mmCIF file of C-alpha atoms in Angstrom:
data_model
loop_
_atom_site.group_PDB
_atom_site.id
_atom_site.type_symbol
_atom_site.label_atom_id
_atom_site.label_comp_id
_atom_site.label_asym_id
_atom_site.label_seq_id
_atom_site.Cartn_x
_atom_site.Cartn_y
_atom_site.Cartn_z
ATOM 1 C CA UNK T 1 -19.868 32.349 -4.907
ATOM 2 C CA UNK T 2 -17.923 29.664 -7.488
ATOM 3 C CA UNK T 3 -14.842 30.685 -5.604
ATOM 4 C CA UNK T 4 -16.540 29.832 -2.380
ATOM 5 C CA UNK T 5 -17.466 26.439 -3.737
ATOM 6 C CA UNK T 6 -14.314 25.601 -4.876
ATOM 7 C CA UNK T 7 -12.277 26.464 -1.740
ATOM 8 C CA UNK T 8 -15.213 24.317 0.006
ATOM 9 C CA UNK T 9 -15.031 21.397 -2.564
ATOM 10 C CA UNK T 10 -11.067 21.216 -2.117
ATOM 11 C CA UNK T 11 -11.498 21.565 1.964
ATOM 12 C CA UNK T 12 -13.654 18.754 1.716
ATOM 13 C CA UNK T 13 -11.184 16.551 -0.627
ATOM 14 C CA UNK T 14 -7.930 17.194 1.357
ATOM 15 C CA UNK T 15 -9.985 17.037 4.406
ATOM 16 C CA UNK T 16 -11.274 13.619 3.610
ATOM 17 C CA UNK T 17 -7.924 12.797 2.604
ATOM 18 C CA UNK T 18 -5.742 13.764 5.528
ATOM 19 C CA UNK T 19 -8.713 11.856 7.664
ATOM 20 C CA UNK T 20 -8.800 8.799 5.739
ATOM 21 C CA UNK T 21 -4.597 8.757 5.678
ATOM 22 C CA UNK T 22 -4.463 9.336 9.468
ATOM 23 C CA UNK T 23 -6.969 6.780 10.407
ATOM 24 C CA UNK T 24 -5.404 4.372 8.366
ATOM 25 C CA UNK T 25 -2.271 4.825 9.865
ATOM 26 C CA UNK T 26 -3.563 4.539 12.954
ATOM 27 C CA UNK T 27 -5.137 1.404 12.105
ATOM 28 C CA UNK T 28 -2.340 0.609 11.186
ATOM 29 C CA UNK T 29 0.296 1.077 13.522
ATOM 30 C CA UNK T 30 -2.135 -0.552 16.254
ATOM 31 C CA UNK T 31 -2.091 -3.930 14.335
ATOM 32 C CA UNK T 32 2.007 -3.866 14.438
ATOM 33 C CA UNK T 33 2.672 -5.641 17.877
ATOM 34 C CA UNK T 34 6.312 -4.805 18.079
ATOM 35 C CA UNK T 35 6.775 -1.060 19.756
ATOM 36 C CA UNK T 36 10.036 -0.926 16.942
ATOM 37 C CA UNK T 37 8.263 -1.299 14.293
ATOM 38 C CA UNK T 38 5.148 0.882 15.290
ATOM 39 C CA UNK T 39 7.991 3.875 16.023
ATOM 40 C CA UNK T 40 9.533 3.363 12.917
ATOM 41 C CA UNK T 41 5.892 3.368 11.080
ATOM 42 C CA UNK T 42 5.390 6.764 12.753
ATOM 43 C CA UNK T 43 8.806 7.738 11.870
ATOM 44 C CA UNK T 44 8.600 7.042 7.800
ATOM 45 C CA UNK T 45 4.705 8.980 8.046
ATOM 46 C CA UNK T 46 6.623 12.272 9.566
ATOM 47 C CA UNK T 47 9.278 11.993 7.098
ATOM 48 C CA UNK T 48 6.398 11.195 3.924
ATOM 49 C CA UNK T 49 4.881 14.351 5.376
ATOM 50 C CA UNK T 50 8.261 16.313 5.168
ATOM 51 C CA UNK T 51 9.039 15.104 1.619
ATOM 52 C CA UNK T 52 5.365 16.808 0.453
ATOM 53 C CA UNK T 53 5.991 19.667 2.182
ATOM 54 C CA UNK T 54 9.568 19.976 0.836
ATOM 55 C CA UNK T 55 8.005 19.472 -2.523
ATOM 56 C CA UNK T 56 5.530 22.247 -2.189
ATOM 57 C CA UNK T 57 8.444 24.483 -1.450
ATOM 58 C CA UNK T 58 10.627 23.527 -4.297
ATOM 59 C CA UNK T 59 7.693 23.706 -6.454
ATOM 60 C CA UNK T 60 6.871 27.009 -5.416
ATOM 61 C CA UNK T 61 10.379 27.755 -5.973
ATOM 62 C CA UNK T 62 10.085 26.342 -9.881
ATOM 63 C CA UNK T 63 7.244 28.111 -10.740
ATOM 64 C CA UNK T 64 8.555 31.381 -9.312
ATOM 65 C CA UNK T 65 11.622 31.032 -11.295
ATOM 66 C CA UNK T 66 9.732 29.994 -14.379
ATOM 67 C CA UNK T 67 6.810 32.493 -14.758
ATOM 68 C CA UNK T 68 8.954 35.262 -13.037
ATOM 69 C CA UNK T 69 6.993 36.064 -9.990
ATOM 70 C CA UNK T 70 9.385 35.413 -7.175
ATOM 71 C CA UNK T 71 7.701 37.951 -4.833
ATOM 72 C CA UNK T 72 4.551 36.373 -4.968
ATOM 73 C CA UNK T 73 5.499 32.699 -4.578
ATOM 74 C CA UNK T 74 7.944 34.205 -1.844
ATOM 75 C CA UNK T 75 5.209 35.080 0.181
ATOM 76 C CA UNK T 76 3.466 31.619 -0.362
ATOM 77 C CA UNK T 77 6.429 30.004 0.753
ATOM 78 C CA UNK T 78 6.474 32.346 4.021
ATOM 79 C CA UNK T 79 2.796 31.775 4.597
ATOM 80 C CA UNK T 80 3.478 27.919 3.684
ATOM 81 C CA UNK T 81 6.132 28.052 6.285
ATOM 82 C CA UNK T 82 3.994 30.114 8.914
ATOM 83 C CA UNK T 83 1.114 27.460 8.781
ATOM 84 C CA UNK T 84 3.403 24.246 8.979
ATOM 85 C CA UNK T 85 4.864 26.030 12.099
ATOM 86 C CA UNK T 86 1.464 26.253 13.448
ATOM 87 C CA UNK T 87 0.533 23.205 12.653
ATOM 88 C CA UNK T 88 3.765 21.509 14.729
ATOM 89 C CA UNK T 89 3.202 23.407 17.350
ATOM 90 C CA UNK T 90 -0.602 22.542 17.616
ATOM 91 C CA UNK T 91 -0.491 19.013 16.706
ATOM 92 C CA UNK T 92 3.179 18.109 18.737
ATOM 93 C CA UNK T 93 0.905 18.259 22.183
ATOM 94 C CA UNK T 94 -1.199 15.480 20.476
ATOM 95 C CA UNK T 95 1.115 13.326 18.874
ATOM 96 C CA UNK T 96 3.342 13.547 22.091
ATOM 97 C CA UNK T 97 -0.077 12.374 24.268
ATOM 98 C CA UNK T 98 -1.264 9.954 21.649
ATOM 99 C CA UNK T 99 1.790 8.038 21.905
ATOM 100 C CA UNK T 100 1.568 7.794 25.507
ATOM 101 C CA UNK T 101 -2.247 6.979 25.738
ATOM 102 C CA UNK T 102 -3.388 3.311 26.210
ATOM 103 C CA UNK T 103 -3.835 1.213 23.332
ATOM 104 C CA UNK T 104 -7.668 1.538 22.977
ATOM 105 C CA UNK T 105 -7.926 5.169 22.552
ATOM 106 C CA UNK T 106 -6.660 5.408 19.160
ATOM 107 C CA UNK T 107 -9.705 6.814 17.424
ATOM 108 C CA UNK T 108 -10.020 9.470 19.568
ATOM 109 C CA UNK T 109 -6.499 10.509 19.135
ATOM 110 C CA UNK T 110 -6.945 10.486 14.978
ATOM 111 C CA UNK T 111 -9.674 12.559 15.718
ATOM 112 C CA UNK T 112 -8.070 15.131 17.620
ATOM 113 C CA UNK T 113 -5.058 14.830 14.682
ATOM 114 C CA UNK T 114 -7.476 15.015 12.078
ATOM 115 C CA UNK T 115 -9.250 18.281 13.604
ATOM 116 C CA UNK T 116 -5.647 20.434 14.376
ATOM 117 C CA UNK T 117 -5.199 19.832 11.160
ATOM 118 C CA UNK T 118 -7.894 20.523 9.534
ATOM 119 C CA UNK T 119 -7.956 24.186 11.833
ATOM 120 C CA UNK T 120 -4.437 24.928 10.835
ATOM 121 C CA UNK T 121 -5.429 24.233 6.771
ATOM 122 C CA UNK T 122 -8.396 26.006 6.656
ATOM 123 C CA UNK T 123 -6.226 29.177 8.208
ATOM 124 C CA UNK T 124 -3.942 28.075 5.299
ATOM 125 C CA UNK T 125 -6.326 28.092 3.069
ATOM 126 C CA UNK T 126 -7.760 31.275 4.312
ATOM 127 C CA UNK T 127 -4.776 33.210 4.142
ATOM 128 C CA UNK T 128 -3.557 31.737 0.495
ATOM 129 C CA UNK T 129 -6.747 32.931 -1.051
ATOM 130 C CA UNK T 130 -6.581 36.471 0.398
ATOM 131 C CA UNK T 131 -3.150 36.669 -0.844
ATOM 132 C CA UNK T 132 -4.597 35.620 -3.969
ATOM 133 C CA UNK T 133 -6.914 38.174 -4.300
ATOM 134 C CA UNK T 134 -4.895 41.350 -2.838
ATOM 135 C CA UNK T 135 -2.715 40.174 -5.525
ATOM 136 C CA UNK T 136 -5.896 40.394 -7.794
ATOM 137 C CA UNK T 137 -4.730 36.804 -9.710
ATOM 138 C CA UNK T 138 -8.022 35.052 -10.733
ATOM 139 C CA UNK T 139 -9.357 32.394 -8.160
ATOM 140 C CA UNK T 140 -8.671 29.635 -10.952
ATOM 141 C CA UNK T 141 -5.039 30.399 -10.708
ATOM 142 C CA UNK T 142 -5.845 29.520 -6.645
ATOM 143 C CA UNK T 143 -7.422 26.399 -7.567
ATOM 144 C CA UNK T 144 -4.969 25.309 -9.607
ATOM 145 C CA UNK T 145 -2.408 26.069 -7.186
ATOM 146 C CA UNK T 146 -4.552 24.018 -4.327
ATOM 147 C CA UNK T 147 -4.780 21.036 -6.464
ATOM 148 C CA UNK T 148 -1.279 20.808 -8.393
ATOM 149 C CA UNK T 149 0.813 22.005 -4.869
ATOM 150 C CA UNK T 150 -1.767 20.824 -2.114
ATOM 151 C CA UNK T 151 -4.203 18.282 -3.027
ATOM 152 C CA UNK T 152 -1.957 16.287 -5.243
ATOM 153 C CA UNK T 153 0.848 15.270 -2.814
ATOM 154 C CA UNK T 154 -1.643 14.036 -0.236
ATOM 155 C CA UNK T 155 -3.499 12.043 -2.514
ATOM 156 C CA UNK T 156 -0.379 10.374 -3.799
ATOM 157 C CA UNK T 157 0.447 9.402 0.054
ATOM 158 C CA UNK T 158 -3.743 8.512 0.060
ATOM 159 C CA UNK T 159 -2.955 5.807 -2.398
ATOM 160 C CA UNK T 160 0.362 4.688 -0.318
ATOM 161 C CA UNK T 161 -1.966 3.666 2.060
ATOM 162 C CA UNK T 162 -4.500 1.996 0.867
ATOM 163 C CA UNK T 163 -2.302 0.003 -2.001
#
């Protein structure tokens, strides 16, 4: 049941997170008048998105290497990699419309964003903690690992945004 609430408590944070960042950048990019500028706004998110998940990776990769458990943050990476697959090919349809839709139907775009992505982290998130516990690691290693590899990075782009 605490492992529940804690996978719950960080779905809500990220969740709230990723919302609040996409909205914001859609709120954004709507106030720049010049198409340029707007596609070069979009641009500099994607590549912000591919710098966390590149992190992840090579952090991963560190703490493998470190604590001698390769294997197991192998098959984080694979899953990692699995679930940011899904998640391109899920949310490409919507980016690809949203940038052809009229200007006032932003908000329903960043909702549509906000739930593919939400669907593809919860499957993350899913999948991470049963590899956690097949593994038979304690669910506080799994929180730790959501917050130092997941949640952090996002907030971090969180407070790009708003600052």
């Amino acid at each position: 049941a605490c492992a529940m609430a804690g996978m719950i408590a960080g779905c809500i944070t990220v969740t709230g997170l990723a919302s609040k960042l996409i909205s914001g950048v859609v709120a954004l990019s709507s106030k720049i008048p010049n198409p340029t500028l707007s596609l070069l706004l979009a641009l500099g998110v994607g590549l912000l998105f591919l710098l966390v998940y590149l992190y992840g990776i090579l952090l991963l990769r560190a703490v493998g290497g470190v604590t001698l458990t390769s294997g197991f943050t192998t098959q984080l990476i694979r899953i990692k990699r699995g679930y940011a697959a899904l998640g391109a090919i899920i949310l490409a349809p919507v980016i690809l419309l949203f940038a052809l839709s009229p200007l006032g139907s932003d908000t329903i775009w960043a909702g549509l964003l906000t739930a593919g992505w939400l669907i593809t982290f919860l499957l993350y998130l899913r999948e991470t903690f049963a590899l956690f516990i097949s593994k038979k690691v304690s669910i506080l290693h799994w929180i730790l690992y959501l917050c130092a590899v997941e949640i952090f990075p996002v907030t971090l782009l969180w407070l790009l945004v708003v600052r």
